[in-house]
Coordinates of C-alpha atoms in Angstrom, one line a residue:
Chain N
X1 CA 69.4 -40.2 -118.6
X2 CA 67.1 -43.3 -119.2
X3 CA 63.7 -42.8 -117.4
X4 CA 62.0 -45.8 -115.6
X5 CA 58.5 -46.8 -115.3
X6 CA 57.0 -48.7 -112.2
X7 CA 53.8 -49.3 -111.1
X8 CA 52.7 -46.7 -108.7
X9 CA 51.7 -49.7 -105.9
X10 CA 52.4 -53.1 -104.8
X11 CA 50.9 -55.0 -102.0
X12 CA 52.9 -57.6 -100.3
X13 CA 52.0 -60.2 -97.7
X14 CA 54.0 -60.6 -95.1
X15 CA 56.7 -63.3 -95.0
X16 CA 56.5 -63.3 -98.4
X17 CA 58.4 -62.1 -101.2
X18 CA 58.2 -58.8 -102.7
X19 CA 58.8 -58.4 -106.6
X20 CA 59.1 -55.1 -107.6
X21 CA 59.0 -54.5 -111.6
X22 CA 61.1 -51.8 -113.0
X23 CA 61.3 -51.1 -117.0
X24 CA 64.3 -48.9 -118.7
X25 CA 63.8 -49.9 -122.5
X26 CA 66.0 -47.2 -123.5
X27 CA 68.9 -47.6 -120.9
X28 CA 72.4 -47.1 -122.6
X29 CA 75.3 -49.8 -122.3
X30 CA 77.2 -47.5 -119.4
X31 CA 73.9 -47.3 -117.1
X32 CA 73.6 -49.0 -113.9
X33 CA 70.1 -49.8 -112.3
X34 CA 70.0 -48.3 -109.0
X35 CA 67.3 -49.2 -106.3
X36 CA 66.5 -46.4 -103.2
X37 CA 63.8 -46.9 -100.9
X38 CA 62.1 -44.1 -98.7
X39 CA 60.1 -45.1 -95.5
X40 CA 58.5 -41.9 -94.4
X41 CA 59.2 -38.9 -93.9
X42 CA 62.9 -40.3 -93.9
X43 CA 65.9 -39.5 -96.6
X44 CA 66.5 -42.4 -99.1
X45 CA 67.8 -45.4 -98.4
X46 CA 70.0 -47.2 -100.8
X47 CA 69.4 -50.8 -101.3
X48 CA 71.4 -52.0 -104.5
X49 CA 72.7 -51.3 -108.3
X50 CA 73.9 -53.6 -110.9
X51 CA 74.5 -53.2 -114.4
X52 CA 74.2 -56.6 -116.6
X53 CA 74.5 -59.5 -114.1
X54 CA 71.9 -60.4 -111.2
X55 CA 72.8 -59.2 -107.7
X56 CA 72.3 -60.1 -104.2
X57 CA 73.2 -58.4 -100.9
X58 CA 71.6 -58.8 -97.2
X59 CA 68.6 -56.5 -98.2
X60 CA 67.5 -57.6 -101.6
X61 CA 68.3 -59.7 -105.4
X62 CA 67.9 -57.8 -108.2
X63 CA 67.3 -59.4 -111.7
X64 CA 68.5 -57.9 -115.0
X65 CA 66.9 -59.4 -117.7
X66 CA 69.8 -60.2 -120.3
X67 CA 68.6 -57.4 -122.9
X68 CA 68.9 -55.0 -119.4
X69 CA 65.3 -53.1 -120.6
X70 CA 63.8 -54.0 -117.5
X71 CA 64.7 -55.3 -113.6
X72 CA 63.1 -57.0 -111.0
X73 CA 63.9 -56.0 -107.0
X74 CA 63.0 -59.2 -104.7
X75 CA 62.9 -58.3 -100.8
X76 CA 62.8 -62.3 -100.6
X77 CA 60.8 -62.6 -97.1
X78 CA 58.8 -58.6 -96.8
X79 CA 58.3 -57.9 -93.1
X80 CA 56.4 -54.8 -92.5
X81 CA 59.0 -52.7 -91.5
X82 CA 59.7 -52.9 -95.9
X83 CA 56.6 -50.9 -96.3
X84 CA 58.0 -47.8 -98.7
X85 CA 58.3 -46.3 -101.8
X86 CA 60.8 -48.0 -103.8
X87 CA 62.3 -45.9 -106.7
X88 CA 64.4 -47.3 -109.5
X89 CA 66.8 -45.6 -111.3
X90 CA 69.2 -45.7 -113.9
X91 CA 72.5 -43.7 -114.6
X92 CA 75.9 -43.5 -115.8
X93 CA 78.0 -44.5 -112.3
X94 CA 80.7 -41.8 -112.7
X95 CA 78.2 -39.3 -113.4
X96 CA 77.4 -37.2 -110.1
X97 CA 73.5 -36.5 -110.8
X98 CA 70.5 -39.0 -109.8
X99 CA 67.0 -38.2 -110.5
X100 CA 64.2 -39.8 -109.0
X101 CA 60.9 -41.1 -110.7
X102 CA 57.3 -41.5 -108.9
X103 CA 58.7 -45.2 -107.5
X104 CA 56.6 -47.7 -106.2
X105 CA 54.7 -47.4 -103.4
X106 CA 54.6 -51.2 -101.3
X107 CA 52.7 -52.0 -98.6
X108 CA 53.4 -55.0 -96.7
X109 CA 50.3 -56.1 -95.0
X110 CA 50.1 -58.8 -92.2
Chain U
X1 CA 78.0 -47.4 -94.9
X2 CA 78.9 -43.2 -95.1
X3 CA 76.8 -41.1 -92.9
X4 CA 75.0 -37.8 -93.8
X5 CA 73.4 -36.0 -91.1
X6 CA 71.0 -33.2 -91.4
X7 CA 69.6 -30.2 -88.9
X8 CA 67.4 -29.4 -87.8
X9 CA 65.0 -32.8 -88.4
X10 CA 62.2 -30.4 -88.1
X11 CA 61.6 -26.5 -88.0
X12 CA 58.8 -23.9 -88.2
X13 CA 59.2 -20.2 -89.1
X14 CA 57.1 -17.6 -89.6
X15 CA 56.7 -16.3 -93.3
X16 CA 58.9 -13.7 -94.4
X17 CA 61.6 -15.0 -91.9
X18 CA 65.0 -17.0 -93.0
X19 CA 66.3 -20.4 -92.4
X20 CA 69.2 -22.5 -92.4
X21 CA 69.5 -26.1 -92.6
X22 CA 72.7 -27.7 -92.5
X23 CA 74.1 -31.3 -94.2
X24 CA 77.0 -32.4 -92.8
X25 CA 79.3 -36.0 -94.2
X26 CA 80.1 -37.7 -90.7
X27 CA 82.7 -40.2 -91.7
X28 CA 83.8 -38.7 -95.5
X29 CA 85.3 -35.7 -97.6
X30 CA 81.7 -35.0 -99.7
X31 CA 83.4 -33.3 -102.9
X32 CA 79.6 -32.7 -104.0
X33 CA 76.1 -32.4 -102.5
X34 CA 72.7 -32.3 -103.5
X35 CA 69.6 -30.7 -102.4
X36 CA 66.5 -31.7 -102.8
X37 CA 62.9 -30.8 -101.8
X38 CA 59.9 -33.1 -101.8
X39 CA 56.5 -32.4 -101.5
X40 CA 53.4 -34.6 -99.8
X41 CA 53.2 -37.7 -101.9
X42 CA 55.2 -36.7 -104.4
X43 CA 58.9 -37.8 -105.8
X44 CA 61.9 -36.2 -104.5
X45 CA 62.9 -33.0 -107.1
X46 CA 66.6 -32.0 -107.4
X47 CA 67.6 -27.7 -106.3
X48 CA 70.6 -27.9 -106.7
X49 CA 74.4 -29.3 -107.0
X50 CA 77.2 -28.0 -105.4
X51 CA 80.8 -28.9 -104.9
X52 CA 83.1 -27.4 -102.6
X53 CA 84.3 -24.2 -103.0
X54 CA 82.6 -23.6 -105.8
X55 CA 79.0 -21.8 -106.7
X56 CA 76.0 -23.9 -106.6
X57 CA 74.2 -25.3 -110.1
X58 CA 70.7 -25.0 -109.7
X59 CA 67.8 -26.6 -111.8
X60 CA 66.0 -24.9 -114.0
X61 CA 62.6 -23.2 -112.2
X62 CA 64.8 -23.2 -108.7
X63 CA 65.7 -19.5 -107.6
X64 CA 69.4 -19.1 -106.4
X65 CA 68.6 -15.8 -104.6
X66 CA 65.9 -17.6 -102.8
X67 CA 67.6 -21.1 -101.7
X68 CA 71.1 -20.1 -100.9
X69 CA 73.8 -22.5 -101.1
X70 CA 76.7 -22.7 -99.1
X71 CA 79.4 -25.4 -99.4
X72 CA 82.6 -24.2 -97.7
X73 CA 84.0 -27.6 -96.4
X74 CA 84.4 -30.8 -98.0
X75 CA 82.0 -31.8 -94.6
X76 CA 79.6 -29.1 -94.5
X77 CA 76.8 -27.7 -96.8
X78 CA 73.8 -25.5 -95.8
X79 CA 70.4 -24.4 -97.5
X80 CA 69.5 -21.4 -96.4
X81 CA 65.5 -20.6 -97.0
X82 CA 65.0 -16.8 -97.3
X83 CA 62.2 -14.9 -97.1
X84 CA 60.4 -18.3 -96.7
X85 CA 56.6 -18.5 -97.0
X86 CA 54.1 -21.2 -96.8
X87 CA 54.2 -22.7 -100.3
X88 CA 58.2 -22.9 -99.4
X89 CA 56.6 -25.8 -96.9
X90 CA 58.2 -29.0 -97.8
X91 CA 60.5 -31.7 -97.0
X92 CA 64.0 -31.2 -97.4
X93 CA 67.1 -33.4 -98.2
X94 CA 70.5 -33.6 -98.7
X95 CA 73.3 -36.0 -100.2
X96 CA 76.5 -36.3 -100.2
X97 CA 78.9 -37.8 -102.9
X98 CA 82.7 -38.3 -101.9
X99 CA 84.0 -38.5 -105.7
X100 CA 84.7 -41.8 -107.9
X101 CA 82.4 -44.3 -107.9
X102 CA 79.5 -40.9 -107.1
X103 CA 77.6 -42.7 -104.7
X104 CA 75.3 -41.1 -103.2
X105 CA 74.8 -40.8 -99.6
X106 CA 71.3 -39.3 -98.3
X107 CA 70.8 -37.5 -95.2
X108 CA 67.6 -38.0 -92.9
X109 CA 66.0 -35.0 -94.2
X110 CA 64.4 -31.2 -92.9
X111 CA 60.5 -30.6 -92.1
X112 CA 59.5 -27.0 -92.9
X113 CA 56.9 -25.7 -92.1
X114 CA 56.7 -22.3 -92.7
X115 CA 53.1 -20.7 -90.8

């Protein structure tokens, strides 16, 4: 599978949008992007996947960008209950494995 | 969304003593689970995969006779910790997939703290 890089923290004021960087240069045409989050000492929570076109649900947008080597999460207004690490990852959808990088840790502050 | 439940949340045991957790799918036939174990501050690291009825894969450094798998229904897999001692410490988790598309459904996770 494709490996991601993300920053290992974020800071986010609160209200405020929360733009979480992901790069997969060497993700293959049948990957999706898939975005988790873990709040502590809690199992992962999923939050949303796309493979080529932007997408938008009631918890976050995520932006491919159109050569789909990198993607951007937005949590558009970050409350502090958002504070987690956020882990992006790619894979093939019909395949049953997912492995998890070191993810982003955010902090939302007040 | 599908619901994976775990228990315990949280256990201790005493080294050298054997433990079970259980992952159950609430609401869907799971055809395949995963464990996995995390670590303080660290990412989460994939055991194992099992579907039902069958043996469990393990990843590579992961000891089968140590972390036994059972996945007799298409509702119910268990970990079972033997001979558990202190490095064996760690969070554990579960999901569940229910076939095509593989989604992945996590449970809430397993404390162990082994003293």
């Amino acid at each position: 599978d494709a490996k991601t890089t993300q920053p290992p923290s974020m800071d986010c004021a609160e209200g405020r949008a929360a733009n979480l960087p992901c790069n997969h240069s060497t993700i293959s045409g049948n990957e999706y992007v898939y975005w988790y989050r873990q709040i502590h000492s809690q199992g992962p929570q999923y939050i949303i996947h796309g493979l080529k076109n932007n997408e938008t649900n009631e918890m976050a947008s995520l932006i491919i960008t159109e050569d789909r080597k990198s993607s951007t999460l937005i949590l558009p207004h970050a409350t502090l209950r958002d504070t987690a690490v956020y882990y992006c990852i790619v894979r093939v959808k019909f395949r049953n494995d997912m492995r998890f990088g070191a993810g982003t840790r955010l902090t939302v502050k007040p | 969304g599908a619901v994976v439940s775990q228990h315990p949340s949280r256990v201790i045991c005493k080294s050298g003593t054997s433990v079970k957790i259980e992952c159950r799918s609430l609401d869907f036939q799971a055809t395949t689970m995963f464990w996995y174990r995390q670590f303080p501050k660290q990412s989460l690291m994939l055991m194992a995969t099992s579907n039902e009825g069958s043996k469990a894969t393990y990843e590579q450094g992961v000891e089968k006779d140590k972390f036994l798998i059972n996945h007799a229904s298409l509702t119910l897999s268990t970990l079972t910790v033997t001979s558990a001692h202190p490095e064996d410490s760690s969070f554990y988790i579960c999901s569940a997939s229910g076939g095509a598309p593989y989604e992945q459904y996590f449970g809430p996770g397993t404390r162990l703290t082994v003293t």
